[in-house]
PDB file of C-alpha atoms in Angstrom:
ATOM      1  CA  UNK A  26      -8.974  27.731   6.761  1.00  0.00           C
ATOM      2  CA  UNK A  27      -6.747  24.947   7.310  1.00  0.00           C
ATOM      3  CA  UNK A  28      -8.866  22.591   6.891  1.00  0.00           C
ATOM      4  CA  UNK A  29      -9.048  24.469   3.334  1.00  0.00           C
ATOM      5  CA  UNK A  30      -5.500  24.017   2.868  1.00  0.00           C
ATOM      6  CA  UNK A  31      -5.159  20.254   3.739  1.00  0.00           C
ATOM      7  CA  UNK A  32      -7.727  19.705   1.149  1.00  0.00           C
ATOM      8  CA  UNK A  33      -6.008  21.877  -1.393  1.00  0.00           C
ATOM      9  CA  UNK A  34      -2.433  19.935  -0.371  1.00  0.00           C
ATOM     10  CA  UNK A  35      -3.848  16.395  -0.830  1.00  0.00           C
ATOM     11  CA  UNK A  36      -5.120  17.701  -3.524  1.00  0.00           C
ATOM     12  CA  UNK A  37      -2.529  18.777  -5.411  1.00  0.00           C
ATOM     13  CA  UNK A  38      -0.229  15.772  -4.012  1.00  0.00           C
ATOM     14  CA  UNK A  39      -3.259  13.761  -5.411  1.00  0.00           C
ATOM     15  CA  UNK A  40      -2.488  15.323  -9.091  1.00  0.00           C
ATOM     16  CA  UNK A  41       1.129  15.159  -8.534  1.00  0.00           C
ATOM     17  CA  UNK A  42       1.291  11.618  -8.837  1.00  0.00           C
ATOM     18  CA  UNK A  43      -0.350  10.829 -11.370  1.00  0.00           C
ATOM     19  CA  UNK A  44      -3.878   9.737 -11.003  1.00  0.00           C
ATOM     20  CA  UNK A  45      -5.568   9.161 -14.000  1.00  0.00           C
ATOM     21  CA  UNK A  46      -8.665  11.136 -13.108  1.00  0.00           C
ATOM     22  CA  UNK A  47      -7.509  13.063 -11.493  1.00  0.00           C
ATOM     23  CA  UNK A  48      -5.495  14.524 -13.902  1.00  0.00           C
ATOM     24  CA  UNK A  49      -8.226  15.205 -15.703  1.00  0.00           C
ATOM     25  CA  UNK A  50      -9.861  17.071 -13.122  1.00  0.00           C
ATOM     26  CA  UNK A  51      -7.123  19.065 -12.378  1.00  0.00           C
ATOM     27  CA  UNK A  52      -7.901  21.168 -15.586  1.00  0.00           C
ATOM     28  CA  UNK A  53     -10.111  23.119 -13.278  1.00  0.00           C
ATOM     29  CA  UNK A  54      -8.705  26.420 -13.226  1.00  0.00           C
ATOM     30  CA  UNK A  55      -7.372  26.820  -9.404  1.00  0.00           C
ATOM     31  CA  UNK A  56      -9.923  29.472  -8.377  1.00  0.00           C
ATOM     32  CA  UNK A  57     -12.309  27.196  -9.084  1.00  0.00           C
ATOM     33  CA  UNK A  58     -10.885  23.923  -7.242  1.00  0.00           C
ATOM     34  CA  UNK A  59     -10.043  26.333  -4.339  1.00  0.00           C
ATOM     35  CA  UNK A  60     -13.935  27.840  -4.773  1.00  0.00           C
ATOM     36  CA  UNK A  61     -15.229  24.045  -4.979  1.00  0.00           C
ATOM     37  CA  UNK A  62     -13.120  23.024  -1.863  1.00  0.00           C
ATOM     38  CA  UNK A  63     -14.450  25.953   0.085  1.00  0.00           C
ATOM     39  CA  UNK A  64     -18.082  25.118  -0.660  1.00  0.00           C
ATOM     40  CA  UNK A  65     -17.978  21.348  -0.588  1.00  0.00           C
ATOM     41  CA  UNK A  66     -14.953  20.253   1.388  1.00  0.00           C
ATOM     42  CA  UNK A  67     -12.915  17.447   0.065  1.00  0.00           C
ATOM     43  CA  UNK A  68     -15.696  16.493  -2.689  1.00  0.00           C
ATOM     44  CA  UNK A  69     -13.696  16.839  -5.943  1.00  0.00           C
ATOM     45  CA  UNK A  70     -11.908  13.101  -5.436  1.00  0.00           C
ATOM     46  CA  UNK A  71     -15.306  11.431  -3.736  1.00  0.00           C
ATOM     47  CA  UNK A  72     -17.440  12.583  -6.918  1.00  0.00           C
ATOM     48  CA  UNK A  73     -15.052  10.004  -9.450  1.00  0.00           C
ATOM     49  CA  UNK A  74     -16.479   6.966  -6.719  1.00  0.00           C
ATOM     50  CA  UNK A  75     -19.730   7.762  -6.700  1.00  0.00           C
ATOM     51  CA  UNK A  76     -20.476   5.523  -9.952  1.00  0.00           C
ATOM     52  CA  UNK A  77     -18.833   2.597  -8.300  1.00  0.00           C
ATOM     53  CA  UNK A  78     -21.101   2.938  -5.094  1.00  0.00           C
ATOM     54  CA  UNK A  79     -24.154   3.082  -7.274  1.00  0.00           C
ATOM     55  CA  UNK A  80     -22.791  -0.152  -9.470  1.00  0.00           C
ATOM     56  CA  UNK A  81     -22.248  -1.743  -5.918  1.00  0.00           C
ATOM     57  CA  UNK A  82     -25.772  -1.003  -4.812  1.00  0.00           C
ATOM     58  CA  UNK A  83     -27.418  -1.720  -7.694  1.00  0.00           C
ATOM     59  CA  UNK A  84     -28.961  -4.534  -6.907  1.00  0.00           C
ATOM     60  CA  UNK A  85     -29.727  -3.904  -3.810  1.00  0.00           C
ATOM     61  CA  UNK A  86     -26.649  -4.909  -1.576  1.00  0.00           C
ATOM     62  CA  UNK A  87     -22.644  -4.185  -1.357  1.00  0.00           C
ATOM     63  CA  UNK A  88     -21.238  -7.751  -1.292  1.00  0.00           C
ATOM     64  CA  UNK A  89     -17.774  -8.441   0.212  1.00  0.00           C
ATOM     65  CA  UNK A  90     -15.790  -8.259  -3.205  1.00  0.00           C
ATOM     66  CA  UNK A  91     -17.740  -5.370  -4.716  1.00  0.00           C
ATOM     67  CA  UNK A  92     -16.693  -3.368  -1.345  1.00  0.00           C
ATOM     68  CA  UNK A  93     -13.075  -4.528  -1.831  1.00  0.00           C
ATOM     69  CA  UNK A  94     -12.732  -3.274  -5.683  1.00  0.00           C
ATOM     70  CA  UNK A  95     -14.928  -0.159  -4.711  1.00  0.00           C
ATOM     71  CA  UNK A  96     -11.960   0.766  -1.944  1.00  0.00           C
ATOM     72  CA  UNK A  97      -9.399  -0.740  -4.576  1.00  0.00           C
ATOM     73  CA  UNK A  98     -10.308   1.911  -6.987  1.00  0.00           C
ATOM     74  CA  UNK A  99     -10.372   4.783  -4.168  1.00  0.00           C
ATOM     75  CA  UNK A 100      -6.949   3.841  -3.171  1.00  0.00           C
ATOM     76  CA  UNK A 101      -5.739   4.093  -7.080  1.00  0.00           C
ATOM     77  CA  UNK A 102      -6.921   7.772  -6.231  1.00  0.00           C
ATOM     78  CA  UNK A 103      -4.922   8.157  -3.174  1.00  0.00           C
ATOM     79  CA  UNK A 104      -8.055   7.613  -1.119  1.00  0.00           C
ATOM     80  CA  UNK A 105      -6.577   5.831   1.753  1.00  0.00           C
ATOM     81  CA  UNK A 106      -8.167   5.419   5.312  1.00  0.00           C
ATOM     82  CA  UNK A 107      -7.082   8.663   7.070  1.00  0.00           C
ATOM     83  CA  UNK A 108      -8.477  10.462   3.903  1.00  0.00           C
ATOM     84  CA  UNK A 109     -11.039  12.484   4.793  1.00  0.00           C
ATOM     85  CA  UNK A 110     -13.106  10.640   1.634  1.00  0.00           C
ATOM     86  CA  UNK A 111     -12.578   7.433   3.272  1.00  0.00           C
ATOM     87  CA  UNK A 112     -14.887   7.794   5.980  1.00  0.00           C
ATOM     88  CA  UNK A 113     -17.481   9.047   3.488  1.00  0.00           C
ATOM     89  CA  UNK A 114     -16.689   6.192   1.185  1.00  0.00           C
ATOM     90  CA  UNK A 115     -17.172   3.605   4.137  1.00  0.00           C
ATOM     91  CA  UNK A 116     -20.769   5.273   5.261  1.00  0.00           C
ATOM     92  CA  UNK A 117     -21.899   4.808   1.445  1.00  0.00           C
ATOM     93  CA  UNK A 118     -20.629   1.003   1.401  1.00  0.00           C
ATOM     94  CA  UNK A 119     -22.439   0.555   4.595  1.00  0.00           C
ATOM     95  CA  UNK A 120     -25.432   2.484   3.893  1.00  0.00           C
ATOM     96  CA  UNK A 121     -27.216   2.832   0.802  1.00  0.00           C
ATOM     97  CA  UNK A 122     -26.656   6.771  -0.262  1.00  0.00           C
ATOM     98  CA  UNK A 123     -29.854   8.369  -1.247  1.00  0.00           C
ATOM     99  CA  UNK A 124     -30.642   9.173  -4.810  1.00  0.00           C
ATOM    100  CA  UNK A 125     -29.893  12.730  -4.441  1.00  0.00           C
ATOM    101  CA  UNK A 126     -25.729  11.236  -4.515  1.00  0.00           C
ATOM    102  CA  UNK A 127     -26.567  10.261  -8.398  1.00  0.00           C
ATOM    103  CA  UNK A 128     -28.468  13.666  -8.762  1.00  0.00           C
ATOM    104  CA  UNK A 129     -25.675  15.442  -7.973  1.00  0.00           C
ATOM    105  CA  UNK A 130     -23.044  13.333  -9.367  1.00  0.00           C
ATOM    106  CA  UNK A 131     -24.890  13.848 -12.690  1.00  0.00           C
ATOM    107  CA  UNK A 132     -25.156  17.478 -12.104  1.00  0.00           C
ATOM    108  CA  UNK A 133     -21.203  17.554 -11.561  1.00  0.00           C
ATOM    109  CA  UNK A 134     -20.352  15.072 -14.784  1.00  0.00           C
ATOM    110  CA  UNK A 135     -22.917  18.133 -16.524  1.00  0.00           C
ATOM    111  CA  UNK A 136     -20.183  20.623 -14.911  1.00  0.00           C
ATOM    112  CA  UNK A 137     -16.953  19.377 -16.281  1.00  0.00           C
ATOM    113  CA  UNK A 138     -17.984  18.744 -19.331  1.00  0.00           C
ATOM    114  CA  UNK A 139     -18.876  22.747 -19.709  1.00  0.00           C
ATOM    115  CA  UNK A 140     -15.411  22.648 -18.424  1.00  0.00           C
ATOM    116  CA  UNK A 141     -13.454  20.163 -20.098  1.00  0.00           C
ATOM    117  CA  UNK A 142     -12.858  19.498 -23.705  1.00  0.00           C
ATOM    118  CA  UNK A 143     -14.799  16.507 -25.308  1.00  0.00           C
ATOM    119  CA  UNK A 144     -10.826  14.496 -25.737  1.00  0.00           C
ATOM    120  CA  UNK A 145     -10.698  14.897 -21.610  1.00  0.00           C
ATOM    121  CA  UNK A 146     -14.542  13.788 -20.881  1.00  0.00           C
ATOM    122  CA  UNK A 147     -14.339  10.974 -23.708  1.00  0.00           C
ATOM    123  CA  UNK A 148     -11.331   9.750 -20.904  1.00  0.00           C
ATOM    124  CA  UNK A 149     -12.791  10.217 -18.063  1.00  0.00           C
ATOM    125  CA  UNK A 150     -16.199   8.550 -19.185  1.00  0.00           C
ATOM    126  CA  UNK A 151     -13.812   5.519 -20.160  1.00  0.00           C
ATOM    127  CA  UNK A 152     -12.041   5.061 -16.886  1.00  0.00           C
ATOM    128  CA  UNK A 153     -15.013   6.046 -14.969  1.00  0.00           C
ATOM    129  CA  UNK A 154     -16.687   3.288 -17.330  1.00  0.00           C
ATOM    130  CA  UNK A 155     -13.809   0.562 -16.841  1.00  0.00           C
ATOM    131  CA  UNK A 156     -13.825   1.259 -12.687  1.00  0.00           C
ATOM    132  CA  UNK A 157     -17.964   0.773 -12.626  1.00  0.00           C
ATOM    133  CA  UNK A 158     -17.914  -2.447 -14.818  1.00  0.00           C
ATOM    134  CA  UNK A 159     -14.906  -3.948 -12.816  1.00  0.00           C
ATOM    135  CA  UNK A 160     -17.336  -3.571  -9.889  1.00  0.00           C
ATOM    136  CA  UNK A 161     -19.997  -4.922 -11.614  1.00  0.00           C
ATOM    137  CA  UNK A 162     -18.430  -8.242 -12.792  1.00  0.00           C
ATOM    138  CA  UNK A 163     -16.423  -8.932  -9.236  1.00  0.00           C
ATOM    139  CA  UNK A 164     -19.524 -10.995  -8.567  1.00  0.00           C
ATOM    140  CA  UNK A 165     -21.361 -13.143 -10.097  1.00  0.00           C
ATOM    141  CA  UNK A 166     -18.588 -15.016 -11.972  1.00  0.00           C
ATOM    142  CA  UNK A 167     -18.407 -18.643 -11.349  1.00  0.00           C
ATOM    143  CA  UNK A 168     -15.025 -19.811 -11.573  1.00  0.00           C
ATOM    144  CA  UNK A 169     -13.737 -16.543 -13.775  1.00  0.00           C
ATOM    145  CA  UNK A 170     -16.146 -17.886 -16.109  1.00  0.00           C
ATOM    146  CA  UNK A 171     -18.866 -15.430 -17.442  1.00  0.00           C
ATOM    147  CA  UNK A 172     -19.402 -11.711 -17.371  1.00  0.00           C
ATOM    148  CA  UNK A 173     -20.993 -11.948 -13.318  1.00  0.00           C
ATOM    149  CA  UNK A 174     -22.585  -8.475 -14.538  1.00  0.00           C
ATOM    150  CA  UNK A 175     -26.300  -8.813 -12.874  1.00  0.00           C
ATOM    151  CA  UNK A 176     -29.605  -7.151 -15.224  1.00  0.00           C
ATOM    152  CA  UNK A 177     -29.512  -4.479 -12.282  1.00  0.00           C
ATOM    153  CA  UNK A 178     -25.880  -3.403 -12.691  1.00  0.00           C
ATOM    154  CA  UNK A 179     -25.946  -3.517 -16.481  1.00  0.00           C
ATOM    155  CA  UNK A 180     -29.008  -1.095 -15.755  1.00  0.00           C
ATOM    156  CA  UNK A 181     -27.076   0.890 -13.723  1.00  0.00           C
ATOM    157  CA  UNK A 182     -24.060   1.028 -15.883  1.00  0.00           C
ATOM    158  CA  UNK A 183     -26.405   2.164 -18.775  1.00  0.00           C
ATOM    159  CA  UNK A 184     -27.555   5.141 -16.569  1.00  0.00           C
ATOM    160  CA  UNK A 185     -23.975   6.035 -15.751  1.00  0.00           C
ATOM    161  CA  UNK A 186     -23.043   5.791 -19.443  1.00  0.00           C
ATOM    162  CA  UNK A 187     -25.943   7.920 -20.401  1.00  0.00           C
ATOM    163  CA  UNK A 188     -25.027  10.378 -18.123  1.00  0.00           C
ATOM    164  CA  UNK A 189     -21.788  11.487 -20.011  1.00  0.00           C
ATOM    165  CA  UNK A 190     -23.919  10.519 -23.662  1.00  0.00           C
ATOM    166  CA  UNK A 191     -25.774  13.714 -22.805  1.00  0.00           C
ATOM    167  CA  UNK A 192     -22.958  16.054 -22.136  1.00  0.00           C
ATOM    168  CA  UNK A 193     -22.116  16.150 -25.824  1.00  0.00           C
TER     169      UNK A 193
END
């Protein structure tokens, strides 16, 4: 039970200061974070990274500055080492997750938008969007010049995007 209610505080100190996605999510109803917490343990923060792990692995490998923008954006979510996500965040920068992570990511993105009203999914698609193509240009750019987005992670940004296309 306390493990429940560290989740629930950094949870709620999560929303407190303002994280953009996290004030999204936190139109859950509270029976249902507290339900989700119970059931999956610290997941609710971990499932707004899991499009930037699959942008990083796209093609194949997690270079040095797609890593570093991946743990950027976790820290922008209070995702810090010492979070209990971080650890799980490392493993999937270190270890290509299976493709059961995107089947259940999708499966979740499904959820809130049963939950959430099309304003607050149109958002969170956007900055989900924004976070996965920041990870996808961090390479590849020679100089700053040119997008640095390879045909694998413009695939995989297409799959993410079509993801929240079919929630409407």
């Amino acid at each position: 039970m306390s493990s429940i209610r560290s989740c629930l505080d950094q949870q709620i100190s999560l929303i407190s200061r303002g994280a953009p996605v996290l004030n999204l999510i936190s139109a859950f109803s509270a029976a249902h974070m507290l339900t989700r917490s119970i059931t999956h343990g610290c997941r609710v923060w971990e499932d707004a990274l899991v499009p930037l792990v699959q942008v990083a692995w796209a093609d194949g490998r997690v270079d040095e500055r797609e890593q570093e923008a991946v743990l950027q954006a976790a820290a922008e979510q209070g995702i810090d080492p010492g979070h209990p996500a971080y650890e799980l965040l490392q493993n999937w920068l270190n270890e290509a997750p299976g493709p059961e992570l995107f089947d259940k990511w999708q499966i979740y993105v499904q959820g809130l938008a049963q939950t959430l009203d099309a304003e607050a999914i149109r958002q969170l698609r956007a900055d989900i969007m924004e976070r996965a193509r920041e990870v996808a240009e961090c390479t590849g750019k020679l100089l700053g010049i040119g997008s640095g987005v390879s045909a694998a992670e413009l695939r995989e940004l297409k799959r993410l995007d079509l993801v929240f296309r079919l929630t409407h």
